Amino acid sequence: MADKTPAGRFITLEGGEGAGKSTNLEYIRTQLESAGIPVVVTREPGGTQLSEQIRKLLLDTGNTEMSSDAELLLMFAARAQHLKQFILPALQQGTWVLCDRFTDATYAYQGGGRGIDNERIAILEEWVQQGFQPDITILFDLPVEVGLDRASNRGQLDRFEQEQQLFFERVRAAYLARAEQQPQRFRIIDADQPLDNVQSQLDGVMTQLLSKTGSIE
């Protein structure tokens, strides 16, 4: 998979609960479309009919007995289908792909949150992705208590959103550790700001990205 150079760009958005990924994903899509770039939006887990069915299993609050290993394997099962059926075909056609969460979320939630060893996650990552990585990952970072307060105002909480604050503190720490380890790929956005300020930060990231592709002067 890694030896096939996609024509499009793969941009992932990451962050804890209530970080504003969904709102800003639409903002980024508008930016790209305005620049004349073909773009599609997707999410993980999900993105295909099969992967969305797996998503329902993962988020169902009734699945309280799901083991951490089962959760991890389901995440990568959904990802394998998503890559083969949706992400890679779009990139190979020259379309840019915006994805709400990808493998960094697995390291954050199943690794940091659940405590699964990163080496075990890496084995599945290599098996499913064969070296494939996002071109850029935008991490929306904010204090956990702020994000949980925002998430609580969205309505009924899913199986992950019902976790305790300590779980999400570990998730945040894992995300920031990933960003520190791979600074060439990550761009950190201070999401504990008014929306205008957040999107101003995004403007800087997108200007840099588009200038590298020759889409802007």
PDB file of C-alpha atoms in Angstrom:
ATOM      1  CA  MET A   1       0.000   0.000   0.000  1.00  0.00           C
ATOM      2  CA  ALA A   2       2.775   2.424   0.896  1.00  0.00           C
ATOM      3  CA  ASP A   3       4.446   2.148  -2.525  1.00  0.00           C
ATOM      4  CA  LYS A   4       1.346   3.481  -4.266  1.00  0.00           C
ATOM      5  CA  THR A   5       1.584   7.255  -4.296  1.00  0.00           C
ATOM      6  CA  PRO A   6      -1.928   8.752  -4.114  1.00  0.00           C
ATOM      7  CA  ALA A   7      -2.674  11.769  -6.275  1.00  0.00           C
ATOM      8  CA  GLY A   8      -4.932  13.330  -3.630  1.00  0.00           C
ATOM      9  CA  ARG A   9      -4.150  14.405  -0.072  1.00  0.00           C
ATOM     10  CA  PHE A  10      -5.339  12.724   3.099  1.00  0.00           C
ATOM     11  CA  ILE A  11      -6.114  15.110   5.965  1.00  0.00           C
ATOM     12  CA  THR A  12      -7.243  13.787   9.330  1.00  0.00           C
ATOM     13  CA  LEU A  13      -8.824  15.699  12.203  1.00  0.00           C
ATOM     14  CA  GLU A  14      -8.233  14.461  15.729  1.00  0.00           C
ATOM     15  CA  GLY A  15      -9.113  15.495  19.253  1.00  0.00           C
ATOM     16  CA  GLY A  16     -11.042  14.556  22.346  1.00  0.00           C
ATOM     17  CA  GLU A  17     -14.741  14.931  22.978  1.00  0.00           C
ATOM     18  CA  GLY A  18     -16.188  18.385  22.330  1.00  0.00           C
ATOM     19  CA  ALA A  19     -13.114  19.636  20.490  1.00  0.00           C
ATOM     20  CA  GLY A  20     -15.112  20.983  17.543  1.00  0.00           C
ATOM     21  CA  LYS A  21     -13.849  18.638  14.846  1.00  0.00           C
ATOM     22  CA  SER A  22     -17.170  18.320  13.017  1.00  0.00           C
ATOM     23  CA  THR A  23     -17.752  22.070  12.755  1.00  0.00           C
ATOM     24  CA  ASN A  24     -14.233  22.746  11.573  1.00  0.00           C
ATOM     25  CA  LEU A  25     -14.184  19.835   9.175  1.00  0.00           C
ATOM     26  CA  GLU A  26     -16.916  21.607   7.221  1.00  0.00           C
ATOM     27  CA  TYR A  27     -14.912  24.822   7.372  1.00  0.00           C
ATOM     28  CA  ILE A  28     -11.864  23.096   5.889  1.00  0.00           C
ATOM     29  CA  ARG A  29     -13.976  21.483   3.187  1.00  0.00           C
ATOM     30  CA  THR A  30     -15.295  24.912   2.181  1.00  0.00           C
ATOM     31  CA  GLN A  31     -11.738  26.243   2.043  1.00  0.00           C
ATOM     32  CA  LEU A  32     -10.626  23.443  -0.255  1.00  0.00           C
ATOM     33  CA  GLU A  33     -13.655  23.694  -2.516  1.00  0.00           C
ATOM     34  CA  SER A  34     -13.072  27.450  -2.825  1.00  0.00           C
ATOM     35  CA  ALA A  35      -9.542  26.657  -3.999  1.00  0.00           C
ATOM     36  CA  GLY A  36     -10.960  24.365  -6.693  1.00  0.00           C
ATOM     37  CA  ILE A  37      -9.827  21.150  -5.024  1.00  0.00           C
ATOM     38  CA  PRO A  38     -12.072  18.071  -5.261  1.00  0.00           C
ATOM     39  CA  VAL A  39     -12.731  16.855  -1.725  1.00  0.00           C
ATOM     40  CA  VAL A  40     -14.799  14.278   0.124  1.00  0.00           C
ATOM     41  CA  VAL A  41     -15.558  14.041   3.835  1.00  0.00           C
ATOM     42  CA  THR A  42     -15.692  10.857   5.883  1.00  0.00           C
ATOM     43  CA  ARG A  43     -15.279   9.603   9.450  1.00  0.00           C
ATOM     44  CA  GLU A  44     -13.957   6.791  11.600  1.00  0.00           C
ATOM     45  CA  PRO A  45     -15.142   4.408  12.625  1.00  0.00           C
ATOM     46  CA  GLY A  46     -17.423   4.458   9.607  1.00  0.00           C
ATOM     47  CA  GLY A  47     -17.297   5.747   6.059  1.00  0.00           C
ATOM     48  CA  THR A  48     -18.755   2.691   4.327  1.00  0.00           C
ATOM     49  CA  GLN A  49     -21.907   0.681   4.885  1.00  0.00           C
ATOM     50  CA  LEU A  50     -20.031  -2.129   6.628  1.00  0.00           C
ATOM     51  CA  SER A  51     -17.853   0.220   8.655  1.00  0.00           C
ATOM     52  CA  GLU A  52     -20.903   2.185   9.808  1.00  0.00           C
ATOM     53  CA  GLN A  53     -22.450  -1.052  11.082  1.00  0.00           C
ATOM     54  CA  ILE A  54     -19.275  -1.686  13.069  1.00  0.00           C
ATOM     55  CA  ARG A  55     -19.495   1.890  14.365  1.00  0.00           C
ATOM     56  CA  LYS A  56     -22.928   1.162  15.795  1.00  0.00           C
ATOM     57  CA  LEU A  57     -21.503  -1.794  17.720  1.00  0.00           C
ATOM     58  CA  LEU A  58     -18.660   0.301  19.090  1.00  0.00           C
ATOM     59  CA  LEU A  59     -20.808   3.231  20.221  1.00  0.00           C
ATOM     60  CA  ASP A  60     -23.792   1.269  21.518  1.00  0.00           C
ATOM     61  CA  THR A  61     -24.137   1.979  25.234  1.00  0.00           C
ATOM     62  CA  GLY A  62     -25.620  -1.485  25.683  1.00  0.00           C
ATOM     63  CA  ASN A  63     -22.304  -3.145  24.830  1.00  0.00           C
ATOM     64  CA  THR A  64     -20.885  -2.676  28.316  1.00  0.00           C
ATOM     65  CA  GLU A  65     -19.095  -6.032  28.288  1.00  0.00           C
ATOM     66  CA  MET A  66     -17.056  -5.361  25.149  1.00  0.00           C
ATOM     67  CA  SER A  67     -13.419  -6.137  25.918  1.00  0.00           C
ATOM     68  CA  SER A  68     -10.642  -3.724  25.041  1.00  0.00           C
ATOM     69  CA  ASP A  69      -9.193  -6.246  22.587  1.00  0.00           C
ATOM     70  CA  ALA A  70     -12.528  -6.690  20.836  1.00  0.00           C
ATOM     71  CA  GLU A  71     -12.875  -2.917  20.620  1.00  0.00           C
ATOM     72  CA  LEU A  72      -9.406  -2.578  19.107  1.00  0.00           C
ATOM     73  CA  LEU A  73     -10.009  -5.306  16.522  1.00  0.00           C
ATOM     74  CA  LEU A  74     -13.355  -3.818  15.519  1.00  0.00           C
ATOM     75  CA  MET A  75     -11.699  -0.437  15.000  1.00  0.00           C
ATOM     76  CA  PHE A  76      -9.187  -1.915  12.594  1.00  0.00           C
ATOM     77  CA  ALA A  77     -11.815  -4.060  10.868  1.00  0.00           C
ATOM     78  CA  ALA A  78     -13.798  -0.914  10.114  1.00  0.00           C
ATOM     79  CA  ARG A  79     -10.604   0.861   9.016  1.00  0.00           C
ATOM     80  CA  ALA A  80      -9.561  -1.911   6.649  1.00  0.00           C
ATOM     81  CA  GLN A  81     -12.888  -1.702   4.828  1.00  0.00           C
ATOM     82  CA  HIS A  82     -12.831   2.093   4.867  1.00  0.00           C
ATOM     83  CA  LEU A  83      -9.386   2.229   3.299  1.00  0.00           C
ATOM     84  CA  LYS A  84     -10.072  -0.308   0.581  1.00  0.00           C
ATOM     85  CA  GLN A  85     -13.544   0.849  -0.384  1.00  0.00           C
ATOM     86  CA  PHE A  86     -13.419   4.602   0.132  1.00  0.00           C
ATOM     87  CA  ILE A  87     -10.194   6.371   1.132  1.00  0.00           C
ATOM     88  CA  LEU A  88      -7.629   4.885  -1.245  1.00  0.00           C
ATOM     89  CA  PRO A  89      -9.866   4.933  -4.359  1.00  0.00           C
ATOM     90  CA  ALA A  90     -10.671   8.611  -3.736  1.00  0.00           C
ATOM     91  CA  LEU A  91      -7.009   9.547  -3.295  1.00  0.00           C
ATOM     92  CA  GLN A  92      -5.950   7.637  -6.389  1.00  0.00           C
ATOM     93  CA  GLN A  93      -8.501   9.617  -8.407  1.00  0.00           C
ATOM     94  CA  GLY A  94      -6.930  12.887  -7.228  1.00  0.00           C
ATOM     95  CA  THR A  95      -9.617  13.695  -4.655  1.00  0.00           C
ATOM     96  CA  TRP A  96      -8.601  15.058  -1.274  1.00  0.00           C
ATOM     97  CA  VAL A  97     -10.052  13.177   1.707  1.00  0.00           C
ATOM     98  CA  LEU A  98     -10.981  14.838   5.007  1.00  0.00           C
ATOM     99  CA  CYS A  99     -11.449  12.261   7.738  1.00  0.00           C
ATOM    100  CA  ASP A 100     -12.864  12.812  11.223  1.00  0.00           C
ATOM    101  CA  ARG A 101     -10.456  10.589  13.187  1.00  0.00           C
ATOM    102  CA  PHE A 102      -8.088   7.890  11.942  1.00  0.00           C
ATOM    103  CA  THR A 103      -5.402   5.687  13.505  1.00  0.00           C
ATOM    104  CA  ASP A 104      -4.117   8.352  15.890  1.00  0.00           C
ATOM    105  CA  ALA A 105      -7.505   8.055  17.600  1.00  0.00           C
ATOM    106  CA  THR A 106      -6.821   4.356  18.143  1.00  0.00           C
ATOM    107  CA  TYR A 107      -3.512   5.125  19.833  1.00  0.00           C
ATOM    108  CA  ALA A 108      -5.277   7.767  21.931  1.00  0.00           C
ATOM    109  CA  TYR A 109      -8.479   5.941  22.905  1.00  0.00           C
ATOM    110  CA  GLN A 110      -7.520   2.268  22.866  1.00  0.00           C
ATOM    111  CA  GLY A 111      -3.867   2.922  23.722  1.00  0.00           C
ATOM    112  CA  GLY A 112      -4.010   5.855  26.115  1.00  0.00           C
ATOM    113  CA  GLY A 113      -7.585   5.433  27.299  1.00  0.00           C
ATOM    114  CA  ARG A 114      -7.833   1.647  27.541  1.00  0.00           C
ATOM    115  CA  GLY A 115      -4.172   1.009  28.270  1.00  0.00           C
ATOM    116  CA  ILE A 116      -3.440  -1.295  25.316  1.00  0.00           C
ATOM    117  CA  ASP A 117       0.275  -1.400  24.550  1.00  0.00           C
ATOM    118  CA  ASN A 118       1.228   0.735  21.558  1.00  0.00           C
ATOM    119  CA  GLU A 119       3.309  -2.093  20.113  1.00  0.00           C
ATOM    120  CA  ARG A 120       0.193  -4.241  19.783  1.00  0.00           C
ATOM    121  CA  ILE A 121      -1.643  -1.412  18.046  1.00  0.00           C
ATOM    122  CA  ALA A 122       1.338  -0.898  15.721  1.00  0.00           C
ATOM    123  CA  ILE A 123       1.167  -4.514  14.563  1.00  0.00           C
ATOM    124  CA  LEU A 124      -2.434  -4.058  13.432  1.00  0.00           C
ATOM    125  CA  GLU A 125      -1.612  -0.670  11.931  1.00  0.00           C
ATOM    126  CA  GLU A 126       1.102  -2.167   9.738  1.00  0.00           C
ATOM    127  CA  TRP A 127      -1.086  -5.105   8.745  1.00  0.00           C
ATOM    128  CA  VAL A 128      -4.035  -2.928   7.712  1.00  0.00           C
ATOM    129  CA  GLN A 129      -2.271   0.198   6.430  1.00  0.00           C
ATOM    130  CA  GLN A 130       1.056  -1.161   5.160  1.00  0.00           C
ATOM    131  CA  GLY A 131       2.800   2.138   5.852  1.00  0.00           C
ATOM    132  CA  PHE A 132      -0.028   4.399   4.686  1.00  0.00           C
ATOM    133  CA  GLN A 133      -0.308   7.583   6.783  1.00  0.00           C
ATOM    134  CA  PRO A 134      -2.174  10.906   6.615  1.00  0.00           C
ATOM    135  CA  ASP A 135      -0.426  13.751   4.827  1.00  0.00           C
ATOM    136  CA  ILE A 136      -1.347  16.042   7.678  1.00  0.00           C
ATOM    137  CA  THR A 137      -3.151  15.580  10.992  1.00  0.00           C
ATOM    138  CA  ILE A 138      -4.865  18.523  12.656  1.00  0.00           C
ATOM    139  CA  LEU A 139      -5.173  17.986  16.410  1.00  0.00           C
ATOM    140  CA  PHE A 140      -7.805  20.076  18.188  1.00  0.00           C
ATOM    141  CA  ASP A 141      -6.569  20.298  21.756  1.00  0.00           C
ATOM    142  CA  LEU A 142      -8.405  21.675  24.774  1.00  0.00           C
ATOM    143  CA  PRO A 143      -8.759  20.908  28.501  1.00  0.00           C
ATOM    144  CA  VAL A 144     -10.728  17.738  29.118  1.00  0.00           C
ATOM    145  CA  GLU A 145     -13.287  19.344  31.402  1.00  0.00           C
ATOM    146  CA  VAL A 146     -14.097  21.945  28.746  1.00  0.00           C
ATOM    147  CA  GLY A 147     -14.583  19.301  26.057  1.00  0.00           C
ATOM    148  CA  LEU A 148     -16.757  17.114  28.260  1.00  0.00           C
ATOM    149  CA  ASP A 149     -18.946  20.075  29.150  1.00  0.00           C
ATOM    150  CA  ARG A 150     -19.433  20.812  25.446  1.00  0.00           C
ATOM    151  CA  ALA A 151     -20.157  17.164  24.674  1.00  0.00           C
ATOM    152  CA  SER A 152     -22.746  16.934  27.445  1.00  0.00           C
ATOM    153  CA  ASN A 153     -24.763  19.653  25.726  1.00  0.00           C
ATOM    154  CA  ARG A 154     -25.065  17.648  22.496  1.00  0.00           C
ATOM    155  CA  GLY A 155     -27.629  15.209  23.842  1.00  0.00           C
ATOM    156  CA  GLN A 156     -27.405  11.496  24.605  1.00  0.00           C
ATOM    157  CA  LEU A 157     -23.858  10.274  25.193  1.00  0.00           C
ATOM    158  CA  ASP A 158     -22.437   7.247  23.355  1.00  0.00           C
ATOM    159  CA  ARG A 159     -20.388   4.428  24.922  1.00  0.00           C
ATOM    160  CA  PHE A 160     -17.118   6.370  24.756  1.00  0.00           C
ATOM    161  CA  GLU A 161     -18.566   9.693  25.858  1.00  0.00           C
ATOM    162  CA  GLN A 162     -19.827   8.022  29.036  1.00  0.00           C
ATOM    163  CA  GLU A 163     -16.282   7.299  30.218  1.00  0.00           C
ATOM    164  CA  GLN A 164     -14.877   9.107  33.249  1.00  0.00           C
ATOM    165  CA  GLN A 165     -12.701  12.226  33.084  1.00  0.00           C
ATOM    166  CA  LEU A 166      -9.529  10.286  33.923  1.00  0.00           C
ATOM    167  CA  PHE A 167     -10.038   8.195  30.774  1.00  0.00           C
ATOM    168  CA  PHE A 168     -10.126  11.341  28.661  1.00  0.00           C
ATOM    169  CA  GLU A 169      -7.103  12.810  30.436  1.00  0.00           C
ATOM    170  CA  ARG A 170      -5.177   9.746  29.266  1.00  0.00           C
ATOM    171  CA  VAL A 171      -6.599  10.172  25.771  1.00  0.00           C
ATOM    172  CA  ARG A 172      -5.444  13.783  25.630  1.00  0.00           C
ATOM    173  CA  ALA A 173      -1.981  12.891  26.911  1.00  0.00           C
ATOM    174  CA  ALA A 174      -1.658  10.181  24.256  1.00  0.00           C
ATOM    175  CA  TYR A 175      -2.665  12.577  21.496  1.00  0.00           C
ATOM    176  CA  LEU A 176      -0.118  15.176  22.614  1.00  0.00           C
ATOM    177  CA  ALA A 177       2.576  12.499  22.838  1.00  0.00           C
ATOM    178  CA  ARG A 178       1.812  11.442  19.242  1.00  0.00           C
ATOM    179  CA  ALA A 179       2.054  15.045  18.096  1.00  0.00           C
ATOM    180  CA  GLU A 180       5.397  15.475  19.846  1.00  0.00           C
ATOM    181  CA  GLN A 181       6.735  12.284  18.254  1.00  0.00           C
ATOM    182  CA  GLN A 182       5.626  13.259  14.723  1.00  0.00           C
ATOM    183  CA  PRO A 183       5.816  17.077  14.479  1.00  0.00           C
ATOM    184  CA  GLN A 184       6.221  16.960  10.699  1.00  0.00           C
ATOM    185  CA  ARG A 185       2.706  15.548  10.339  1.00  0.00           C
ATOM    186  CA  PHE A 186       0.790  17.126  13.227  1.00  0.00           C
ATOM    187  CA  ARG A 187      -0.555  20.639  13.516  1.00  0.00           C
ATOM    188  CA  ILE A 188      -1.945  21.492  16.961  1.00  0.00           C
ATOM    189  CA  ILE A 189      -4.918  23.846  17.169  1.00  0.00           C
ATOM    190  CA  ASP A 190      -5.801  25.519  20.476  1.00  0.00           C
ATOM    191  CA  ALA A 191      -9.487  24.576  20.529  1.00  0.00           C
ATOM    192  CA  ASP A 192     -10.141  26.294  23.860  1.00  0.00           C
ATOM    193  CA  GLN A 193     -10.823  29.515  21.961  1.00  0.00           C
ATOM    194  CA  PRO A 194     -13.819  31.220  20.307  1.00  0.00           C
ATOM    195  CA  LEU A 195     -14.650  29.701  16.921  1.00  0.00           C
ATOM    196  CA  ASP A 196     -13.255  32.680  14.995  1.00  0.00           C
ATOM    197  CA  ASN A 197      -9.884  32.250  16.691  1.00  0.00           C
ATOM    198  CA  VAL A 198      -9.859  28.512  16.046  1.00  0.00           C
ATOM    199  CA  GLN A 199     -10.606  29.036  12.364  1.00  0.00           C
ATOM    200  CA  SER A 200      -7.951  31.725  12.136  1.00  0.00           C
ATOM    201  CA  GLN A 201      -5.448  29.101  13.266  1.00  0.00           C
ATOM    202  CA  LEU A 202      -6.849  26.731  10.652  1.00  0.00           C
ATOM    203  CA  ASP A 203      -6.409  29.398   7.963  1.00  0.00           C
ATOM    204  CA  GLY A 204      -2.693  29.381   8.663  1.00  0.00           C
ATOM    205  CA  VAL A 205      -2.490  25.605   8.409  1.00  0.00           C
ATOM    206  CA  MET A 206      -4.473  25.507   5.167  1.00  0.00           C
ATOM    207  CA  THR A 207      -2.479  28.329   3.585  1.00  0.00           C
ATOM    208  CA  GLN A 208       0.704  26.389   4.266  1.00  0.00           C
ATOM    209  CA  LEU A 209      -0.759  23.167   2.906  1.00  0.00           C
ATOM    210  CA  LEU A 210      -2.211  24.715  -0.234  1.00  0.00           C
ATOM    211  CA  SER A 211       0.994  26.598  -0.992  1.00  0.00           C
ATOM    212  CA  LYS A 212       2.853  23.282  -1.058  1.00  0.00           C
ATOM    213  CA  THR A 213       0.437  21.896  -3.618  1.00  0.00           C
ATOM    214  CA  GLY A 214       0.589  24.939  -5.858  1.00  0.00           C
ATOM    215  CA  SER A 215      -3.103  25.658  -5.306  1.00  0.00           C
ATOM    216  CA  ILE A 216      -2.401  29.229  -4.207  1.00  0.00           C
ATOM    217  CA  GLU A 217       0.207  31.755  -5.192  1.00  0.00           C
TER     218      GLU A 217
END
